[in-house]
Each structure stands twice: as structure tokens, then as C-alpha cells.
Amino acid sequence: MSSPISLAALAPVMARIMVDTVQIFRPGPQVLNEDTGVYEPGPDIIVWEGLGAVFAAGGPGMVMSLAGQAYQDDARDRYRLLTPLEAPLASRDDCVRVTHATADQGLLGRVWRVLDISDANTLAVVRTTWMDETTQQAPVT
């Protein structure tokens, strides 16, 4: 009978996959701008920041024609966030951004919404979180 693989044995593999720095955050409560009298978004509440990886989980949804009208069925792109098991579980509607991209600079300036609480499994080696993108346009570089 073989012995189970330890997470320490997988550390070199995980270090090659999770090469970006990601933040899981929640939008902060609105604060009153006393100069304008308007409520504005407050500072984000950072839940976790550390190494991670973002992967596309499929292309955009299909566009169907409905009585001559264009109708997008599932228009958002699905993504997976991989983080170490030490990272906390992300909650539904938390947000994710990449703060440092090692290879693909196109990840910077984009924001994803967590679709559901992060996966947790008996035989997990990484934490998987399902997301959809909320960014509506490419960031200006």
C-alpha cells in the first residue's frame, strides 16, 4: 500500500502554478463626502492577499435571437481562482483582483465576483473558487 502524498511534496509544483499575487476583498461601506454631500464607496476590506492563479473556465455565453432581439444567455465569462489551502474560504459576492501578474499583464486592473463559497474537499491540494468577471472594459495602460 502506498503512502499518501504530503502537501509539502506538492509545494514546488504549486509554486510553479500560483505565480501571481491576488487579493480577495469586500467593498467597504459607503462614506459621506462632506464636500459634495454624496456617499462614495469606502476603502475595500482585504480578506486575503497572497499567491494565486486565475484561469478561464470557458468562453463567453452564447448569443441567441429572441423575436428579433439579441439576447445574451449567460453573458459573463467564468473563471477559477486557485489559492493555497491556507487561504480563507472566499464568500459569495467577495471580489478578486490580481495585484501582481508574473506573465500575463492583462490580468491587472480586472475584477471578478465570487460566485459561491470556495470549494473545500477531503483530497484538496489547492483551494478553488469560481468567479465571473465584472470588468466591463479593458484597463487603460
Short mmCIF file of C-alpha atoms in Angstrom, two decimals:
data_model
loop_
_atom_site.label_atom_id
_atom_site.label_comp_id
_atom_site.label_asym_id
_atom_site.label_seq_id
_atom_site.Cartn_x
_atom_site.Cartn_y
_atom_site.Cartn_z
CA MET A 1 0.00 0.00 0.00
CA SER A 2 1.40 3.38 -0.96
CA SER A 3 1.57 6.24 1.48
CA PRO A 4 -0.45 9.38 0.76
CA ILE A 5 1.30 12.32 -0.86
CA SER A 6 2.03 15.17 1.53
CA LEU A 7 1.23 18.77 0.70
CA ALA A 8 4.88 19.61 1.32
CA ALA A 9 5.81 17.32 -1.59
CA LEU A 10 3.50 19.34 -3.85
CA ALA A 11 4.92 22.73 -2.81
CA PRO A 12 7.34 23.00 -5.78
CA VAL A 13 4.50 22.24 -8.23
CA MET A 14 2.18 24.76 -6.56
CA ALA A 15 4.93 27.40 -6.66
CA ARG A 16 5.11 26.97 -10.45
CA ILE A 17 1.34 27.30 -10.88
CA MET A 18 0.46 30.05 -8.41
CA VAL A 19 2.78 32.78 -9.65
CA ASP A 20 0.55 35.86 -9.40
CA THR A 21 -0.42 37.89 -6.33
CA VAL A 22 -4.17 38.05 -5.80
CA GLN A 23 -6.44 39.87 -3.39
CA ILE A 24 -9.79 38.68 -2.14
CA PHE A 25 -11.69 41.72 -0.90
CA ARG A 26 -15.10 43.05 0.02
CA PRO A 27 -16.22 46.54 -0.97
CA GLY A 28 -16.09 48.76 2.09
CA PRO A 29 -19.12 50.59 3.47
CA GLN A 30 -20.04 53.85 1.82
CA VAL A 31 -18.75 57.04 3.41
CA LEU A 32 -20.15 60.54 3.17
CA ASN A 33 -18.05 63.00 1.21
CA GLU A 34 -18.64 66.13 3.28
CA ASP A 35 -17.55 68.42 0.44
CA THR A 36 -20.15 67.12 -2.02
CA GLY A 37 -22.76 65.66 0.36
CA VAL A 38 -22.69 62.41 -1.67
CA TYR A 39 -21.99 58.92 -0.36
CA GLU A 40 -18.97 57.31 -2.05
CA PRO A 41 -17.50 53.81 -1.84
CA GLY A 42 -15.29 53.40 1.19
CA PRO A 43 -11.94 51.60 1.17
CA ASP A 44 -12.03 47.91 0.30
CA ILE A 45 -11.79 45.37 3.12
CA ILE A 46 -8.96 42.97 2.22
CA VAL A 47 -9.89 39.42 3.24
CA TRP A 48 -6.69 37.81 1.96
CA GLU A 49 -3.68 38.59 -0.22
CA GLY A 50 -1.11 36.12 -1.44
CA LEU A 51 -0.04 33.82 -4.24
CA GLY A 52 -2.70 32.54 -6.60
CA ALA A 53 -3.64 31.83 -10.19
CA VAL A 54 -6.58 32.85 -12.35
CA PHE A 55 -7.76 30.56 -15.16
CA ALA A 56 -10.54 31.00 -17.69
CA ALA A 57 -13.08 28.20 -17.28
CA GLY A 58 -14.85 28.70 -20.59
CA GLY A 59 -15.66 31.26 -23.24
CA PRO A 60 -18.42 33.83 -23.15
CA GLY A 61 -22.02 32.69 -23.22
CA MET A 62 -23.83 32.23 -26.49
CA VAL A 63 -25.98 34.94 -28.05
CA MET A 64 -29.47 33.84 -29.04
CA SER A 65 -32.00 35.66 -31.17
CA LEU A 66 -35.38 36.03 -29.47
CA ALA A 67 -38.16 37.53 -31.63
CA GLY A 68 -35.63 39.66 -33.48
CA GLN A 69 -33.93 40.82 -30.31
CA ALA A 70 -30.38 39.90 -29.38
CA TYR A 71 -30.45 38.13 -26.02
CA GLN A 72 -27.34 37.09 -24.17
CA ASP A 73 -27.72 33.79 -22.35
CA ASP A 74 -25.09 33.65 -19.62
CA ALA A 75 -23.08 36.61 -20.86
CA ARG A 76 -20.36 36.61 -18.23
CA ASP A 77 -17.07 34.78 -18.50
CA ARG A 78 -16.38 32.09 -15.92
CA TYR A 79 -13.03 31.89 -14.19
CA ARG A 80 -11.37 29.77 -11.49
CA LEU A 81 -9.15 31.18 -8.79
CA LEU A 82 -6.58 28.81 -7.30
CA THR A 83 -5.11 29.70 -3.91
CA PRO A 84 -3.17 27.73 -1.30
CA LEU A 85 -5.22 25.76 1.21
CA GLU A 86 -4.06 28.22 3.89
CA ALA A 87 -6.11 30.95 2.19
CA PRO A 88 -9.52 31.55 3.77
CA LEU A 89 -12.69 30.48 2.00
CA ALA A 90 -13.99 33.31 -0.15
CA SER A 91 -17.68 34.11 0.31
CA ARG A 92 -20.32 34.69 -2.34
CA ASP A 93 -20.03 38.23 -3.78
CA ASP A 94 -16.50 38.78 -2.48
CA CYS A 95 -14.31 40.30 -5.18
CA VAL A 96 -10.93 39.26 -6.56
CA ARG A 97 -8.20 41.22 -8.31
CA VAL A 98 -4.66 40.42 -9.39
CA THR A 99 -2.22 42.93 -7.88
CA HIS A 100 0.93 41.43 -9.45
CA ALA A 101 0.94 39.38 -12.65
CA THR A 102 4.09 37.43 -13.44
CA ALA A 103 3.32 36.55 -17.06
CA ASP A 104 0.05 37.99 -18.38
CA GLN A 105 -0.26 41.69 -17.62
CA GLY A 106 -3.83 41.54 -19.00
CA LEU A 107 -4.92 40.27 -15.56
CA LEU A 108 -4.15 43.61 -13.93
CA GLY A 109 -6.98 46.10 -13.49
CA ARG A 110 -9.70 43.46 -13.81
CA VAL A 111 -12.17 42.47 -11.09
CA TRP A 112 -14.02 39.18 -10.63
CA ARG A 113 -17.02 38.40 -8.40
CA VAL A 114 -17.01 35.19 -6.36
CA LEU A 115 -19.99 33.08 -7.41
CA ASP A 116 -20.17 30.85 -4.34
CA ILE A 117 -18.18 29.96 -1.24
CA SER A 118 -14.81 28.41 -2.15
CA ASP A 119 -14.68 24.67 -2.73
CA ALA A 120 -13.48 22.51 0.14
CA ASN A 121 -12.57 18.84 -0.43
CA THR A 122 -11.09 15.98 1.54
CA LEU A 123 -8.36 15.40 -1.06
CA ALA A 124 -7.73 19.04 -1.97
CA VAL A 125 -4.25 20.28 -2.81
CA VAL A 126 -5.35 23.84 -3.71
CA ARG A 127 -8.40 25.93 -2.92
CA THR A 128 -10.67 26.52 -5.94
CA THR A 129 -13.01 29.50 -6.13
CA TRP A 130 -15.44 30.00 -9.02
CA MET A 131 -15.81 33.56 -10.29
CA ASP A 132 -17.29 35.65 -13.07
CA GLU A 133 -15.77 38.84 -14.38
CA THR A 134 -17.34 42.18 -13.55
CA THR A 135 -14.87 44.31 -15.51
CA GLN A 136 -16.71 45.86 -18.46
CA GLN A 137 -13.78 47.22 -20.46
CA ALA A 138 -10.08 46.66 -20.82
CA PRO A 139 -7.98 48.70 -18.40
CA VAL A 140 -6.12 51.68 -19.85
CA THR A 141 -2.39 51.05 -19.82
#
